[in-house]
Backbone as a ProteinNet text record, in pm:
[ID]
protein_1_A
[PRIMARY]
XXXXXXXXXXXXXXXXXXXXXXXXXXXXXXXXXXXXXXXXXXXXXXXXXXXXXXXXXXXXXXXXXXXXXXXXXXXXXXXXXXXXXXXXXXXXXXXXXXXXXXXXXXXXXXXXXXXXX
[TERTIARY]
85.8	30.5	72.5	218.4	291.6	332.2	381.2	448.8	338.4	270.2	149.4	84.7	107.9	92	203.7	304.1	448.5	400	401.6	386.8	294.7	145.1	39.8	70.1	172.9	223.8	338.8	404.3	488.2	426.7	346.5	259.8	176.1	127.9	49.5	125.6	269.9	347.8	409.3	430	490.4	415.8	293	223.4	172.2	179.7	172.1	284.8	360.7	520	479.5	458.2	458.4	324.5	240.5	103.1	204.2	300.4	344.9	409.2	476.1	552.7	491.1	353.6	292	232.7	190.9	117.4	187.7	341.1	436.3	488.2	460.8	492.5	432.7	503.2	484.5	452.7	414.2	354.3	457.4	580.4	655.8	655.9	607	637.6	733.8	795.7	920.3	927.5	1027.9	1025.5	952	860.2	810.7	694.2	660.9	535.4	421.2	307.5	156.5	190.6	236.2	254.2	295.8	397.5	455.9	389.8	299.7	216.7	88.3	31.9	-91.8	-57.6	15.6	53.7	118	194.5	292.2	273.7	270.2	242.2	80.8	40.3	-159.7	-149.4	-139.5	-193.3	-102.8	64.8	99.1	91.8	11.1	-42.5	-168.2	-227.6	-379.8	-342.2	-218.6	-265.9	-193.2	-107.7	-71.7	-179.9	-262.9	-389.4	-484.2	-505.3	-560.4	-498	-391.4	-283.9	-347.8	-286	-330.2	-454.6	-545.4	-670.6	-718.2	-654.8	-663	-601.2	-485.3	-408.9	-509.4	-567.8	-636.7	-730.2	-818.7	-960.6	-952.4	-819.5	-796.1	-817.8	-823.6	-840.1	-708.3	-750	-645.2	-548.7	-498.7	-379.2	-337.3	-351.2	-279.4	-204.6	-77.8	-58.3	-44.9	-125.2	-113.4	-313.7	-389.6	-476.5	-558.9	-681.9	-725.4	-767.2	-811.8	-835.6	-713.5	-600.5	-457.2	-427.7	-457.1	-416.5	-488.8	-657.5	-706.8	-693.5	-646.2	-588.2	-488.5	-386.5	-249.2	-270.6	-344.9	-370.3	-396.9	-549.8	-584.4	-483.2	-411.3	-263.8	-192.7	-176	-14.6	-111.6	-254.9	-321.1	-293.1	-215	-215.6	-58.1	-13.8	147.6	175.8	112.1	178.1	58.1	-1.8	-124	-90.4	18.3	47.7	32.4	120.6	128.4	0.2	-110.3	-256.5	-299.2	-277.1	-345.9	-293.1	-205.4	-147.2	-207.9	-208.2	-237.7	-434.3	-468.6	-621	-652.2	-540.3	-589.9	-542.6	-445.5	-433.5	-513	-609.3	-715	-798.4	-837.2	-952	-936.8	-790.9	-767.7	-795.1	-795.9	-856.5	-902.4	-1087.9	-1151.5	-1148.8	-1060.5	-1037.5	-907.8	-849	-731.8	-780.3	-876.3	-968.3	-1037.9	-1114.8	-1157.4	-1070.2	-966	-870.7	-786.1	-784.8	-734.9	-857.8	-937.4	-1095.8	-1052.5	-1059.3	-1069.1	-941.7	-822.8	-736.7	-728.8	-781.5	-823.4	-878.4	-1025	-1079.1	-1051.4	-976.1	-889.7	-793.5	-734.1	-669.7	-715.1	-788.8	-913.6	-952.6	-1009.2	-1071.4	-970.7	-827.6	-724.1	-712.1	-706.4	-691.8	-814.1	-892.5	-1027.4	-1019.8	-1014.1	-986.9	-888	-750.4	-628.9	-540.5	-607.3	-510.1	-617.3	-730.2	-851	-794
-108.3	-1.5	101.6	109.6	257.9	286.7	160.4	166.7	209.8	205.8	222.2	355.1	423.4	582.5	652.5	585.6	657	683.5	583	570.8	674.9	673.9	759.9	909.7	911.6	1093.8	1125	1016.5	1050.2	1086.8	989.3	1045.9	1149.1	1204	1277.2	1413.2	1427.6	1526.9	1547.5	1413.2	1427.2	1479.8	1471	1492.8	1704.2	1721.7	1867.9	1949.9	1867.4	1975.7	1927.2	1820.5	1854.8	1941.1	1927.5	2048.7	2199.5	2220.4	2330.2	2393.9	2264.4	2290.1	2325.1	2230.3	2231.7	2387.3	2462.2	2571.4	2687.4	2629.8	2720.7	2745.5	2624.2	2604.8	2691	2715.7	2838.4	2708	2607.3	2575.4	2505.5	2513.3	2459	2324.7	2260.6	2097.4	2082.1	2162.8	2095.1	1982.9	1939.4	1798.1	1842.7	1782.7	1830.4	1911	1958.7	2045.6	1938.9	2070.1	1978.4	1842	1831.3	1707.4	1600.5	1613.1	1506.7	1487.6	1541.2	1535.9	1461.8	1523.9	1454	1339.3	1283.6	1159.5	1061	1071.1	987.6	957.3	1111.8	1076	1059.6	1080.7	1097.9	929.4	899.1	764.3	682.6	661	606.7	561.8	699.6	738.4	650.8	670.4	612.2	481	415.9	251.6	191.5	260.2	248.9	239.1	289.4	339.1	202.5	160.4	63.4	-51.2	-93.2	-196.8	-207.9	-139	-129.8	-159.3	-121.4	-145.5	-274.6	-384.3	-454.3	-566.9	-536.2	-633.9	-593.1	-476	-489.5	-557.1	-584.4	-686	-805.2	-858.7	-959.8	-1077.4	-1214.5	-1328.5	-1325.2	-1428.4	-1498.8	-1519.1	-1584.4	-1634	-1433.7	-1345.6	-1236.7	-1169.6	-1184.8	-1091.1	-935	-899.6	-762.2	-771.9	-822.3	-827.9	-832.9	-778.1	-792.6	-887.8	-992.6	-1132.4	-1235.4	-1173	-1239.7	-1201.8	-1043.1	-1003.4	-1085.7	-1101.8	-1191.6	-1324.5	-1411.1	-1541.5	-1565.7	-1468.5	-1437.5	-1447.6	-1332.9	-1284	-1443.9	-1478.7	-1619.9	-1736.5	-1744.4	-1864.8	-1855.9	-1697	-1701.6	-1643.4	-1667	-1604.8	-1708.1	-1822.9	-1900.8	-1853.9	-1863.3	-1838.6	-1704.5	-1603.8	-1469.4	-1346.4	-1366.1	-1308.8	-1128.9	-1064.8	-975.7	-913.4	-1007.5	-1035.6	-1014.6	-1125.2	-1126.1	-936.4	-939.7	-811.7	-688.4	-708.2	-594.2	-625.6	-747	-777.2	-719.7	-768	-756.2	-580.2	-495.5	-375.7	-300.5	-363	-360.7	-383.3	-482.1	-522.6	-461.4	-388.2	-314.7	-166.2	-111.9	19.6	4.5	-96.6	-112	-55.9	-67.3	25.9	160.9	195	360.2	388.7	295.3	308.8	293.8	223.2	203.7	330.5	393.9	564.3	634.9	642.8	759.8	742	603.9	596.4	615.9	536.8	652.2	787.3	796	965.3	997.8	973	1057.2	1020.6	889.4	869.3	935.5	989.6	1065.1	1195.1	1254.9	1405.7	1435.9	1251.9	1278	1268.7	1206.7	1191.7	1331.7	1405.9	1558.6	1635.1	1614.9	1695.6	1626.1	1546.1	1482	1572.8	1499.9	1591.9	1765	1788.8	1962	2005.3	1961.5	2003.4	1956.2	1842.1	1764	1723	1816.6	1775.9	1872.5
7.2	-7.1	-15.1	57	60.7	-79.7	-155.9	-241.5	-343.6	-323.9	-406.9	-400.7	-278.8	-194.5	-307.5	-273.2	-335.1	-477.6	-532	-687.5	-753.3	-701.6	-709.7	-659.1	-555.9	-554	-649.6	-676.3	-778.8	-880.1	-949.3	-1085.5	-1039.6	-967.6	-959.7	-930.5	-894.6	-882.6	-971.2	-1067.6	-1225.5	-1297.8	-1309.8	-1387.6	-1373.4	-1241.7	-1194.8	-1258.7	-1243.9	-1285.3	-1426.8	-1532.7	-1634.9	-1701.3	-1587.6	-1696.7	-1669.9	-1591	-1590.9	-1662.2	-1718	-1852.3	-1995.8	-1959.2	-2076.6	-2096.5	-1982.2	-1951.5	-1988.1	-1989.2	-2027.6	-2183.5	-2273	-2350	-2467.8	-2612.7	-2633.6	-2796.6	-2807.9	-2931.7	-2989	-2984.3	-3055.2	-3057.3	-2982.2	-2973.9	-2917.1	-2826.9	-2795.7	-2671	-2615.2	-2534	-2409.6	-2327.4	-2204.5	-2227.9	-2368.4	-2359.7	-2362.5	-2437.8	-2465.1	-2507.8	-2642.3	-2710	-2608.9	-2534.5	-2495.4	-2355.1	-2292.3	-2209.3	-2238.2	-2383.9	-2410	-2468.9	-2527.5	-2645.3	-2554.9	-2425.1	-2362.1	-2233.2	-2155.3	-2006.9	-1942.7	-2037.5	-1933.2	-1990.3	-2092.4	-2169.1	-2081.6	-2063	-1956.8	-1752.9	-1753.9	-1590.5	-1566.1	-1710	-1734.6	-1721.3	-1779.7	-1810.5	-1643.6	-1602.8	-1501.3	-1358.2	-1388.2	-1305.5	-1341.5	-1427.2	-1488.5	-1432.1	-1463.2	-1401.8	-1240.7	-1181.3	-1032.4	-999	-1048.4	-1020.7	-1064	-1172.6	-1203.9	-1132.3	-1013.9	-990.3	-834.7	-760.3	-642.1	-661.9	-779.7	-788	-844.3	-866.8	-875.6	-785.1	-812.6	-734.1	-630.1	-584.8	-430.2	-535	-631.6	-707.2	-741.6	-723.8	-780.5	-687.3	-705.5	-575	-575.1	-434.3	-409.7	-428.1	-442.2	-447.6	-335.9	-326.3	-160.4	-135	-252.1	-223.5	-157.6	-228.9	-189.4	-24.9	-21	104	220.2	186.3	292.6	299.9	197.7	217.7	294.4	242.2	330.2	448.4	497.1	612.4	703.3	639	672.3	727.5	639.4	607.2	730.1	755.9	855.3	1004.9	1011.6	1150.7	1230.2	1262.6	1392	1422.9	1303.2	1359.3	1351.7	1271.7	1298.4	1286.7	1433.8	1425	1376.1	1432.8	1415.2	1295	1161.3	1009.7	1000.3	1012.6	982.1	1022.1	1133.9	1141.1	1039.2	1018.6	943.4	817.3	731.2	590.6	600.6	724	730.8	698.2	811.9	779.1	615.3	532.8	427.8	353.9	340	292.7	294.8	438.3	453.7	434.1	364.3	307.3	160.5	107	-34.9	-107	-64	-114.9	-109.6	-21.8	-11.7	-148.2	-138.1	-248.7	-387	-430.1	-524.2	-604.1	-436.5	-456.9	-544.7	-455.6	-494.3	-615.2	-668.5	-832.5	-939.1	-896.4	-990.1	-1026	-909.8	-929.2	-954.2	-945.9	-1014.1	-1183.5	-1231.3	-1374.2	-1432.2	-1317.8	-1415.9	-1390.9	-1350.7	-1333.6	-1449.3	-1486	-1603.3	-1733.8	-1707.1	-1861.9	-1875	-1790.5	-1761.2	-1828.1	-1806.6	-1864.6	-2011.8	-2008.8	-2172.6	-2260.1	-2188.5	-2300	-2325.8	-2205.9	-2182.2	-2286.2	-2262.6	-2282.5	-2412	-2454.5	-2566.3	-2671.3	-2657.8	-2784.6	-2921.1
[MASK]
+++++++++++++++++++++++++++++++++++++++++++++++++++++++++++++++++++++++++++++++++++++++++++++++++++++++++++++++++++++

């Protein structure tokens, strides 16, 4: 979850920095300008978000999914109760993470629609 939060934060920060460059772009198609943001950065970020959402919604055999966390917590509950509690907490936090990723995807799509059309 921490890694996902860091990636999301870096992604959002990178997009903010990239959009600042895009706003200052003189339309010359320079690297880091609107063309790069629209054709490379936003699609790549949307792909990463979709990958994370697919992983979170995956089955018990998909490492990192909510079902996988719950299954692992059940397996280690008797031998490592503290680890089981940690895994349960991570699984419980997944719906909020899904909402956050869906919001970020929606925001990126809005930017793509408005600024890249």
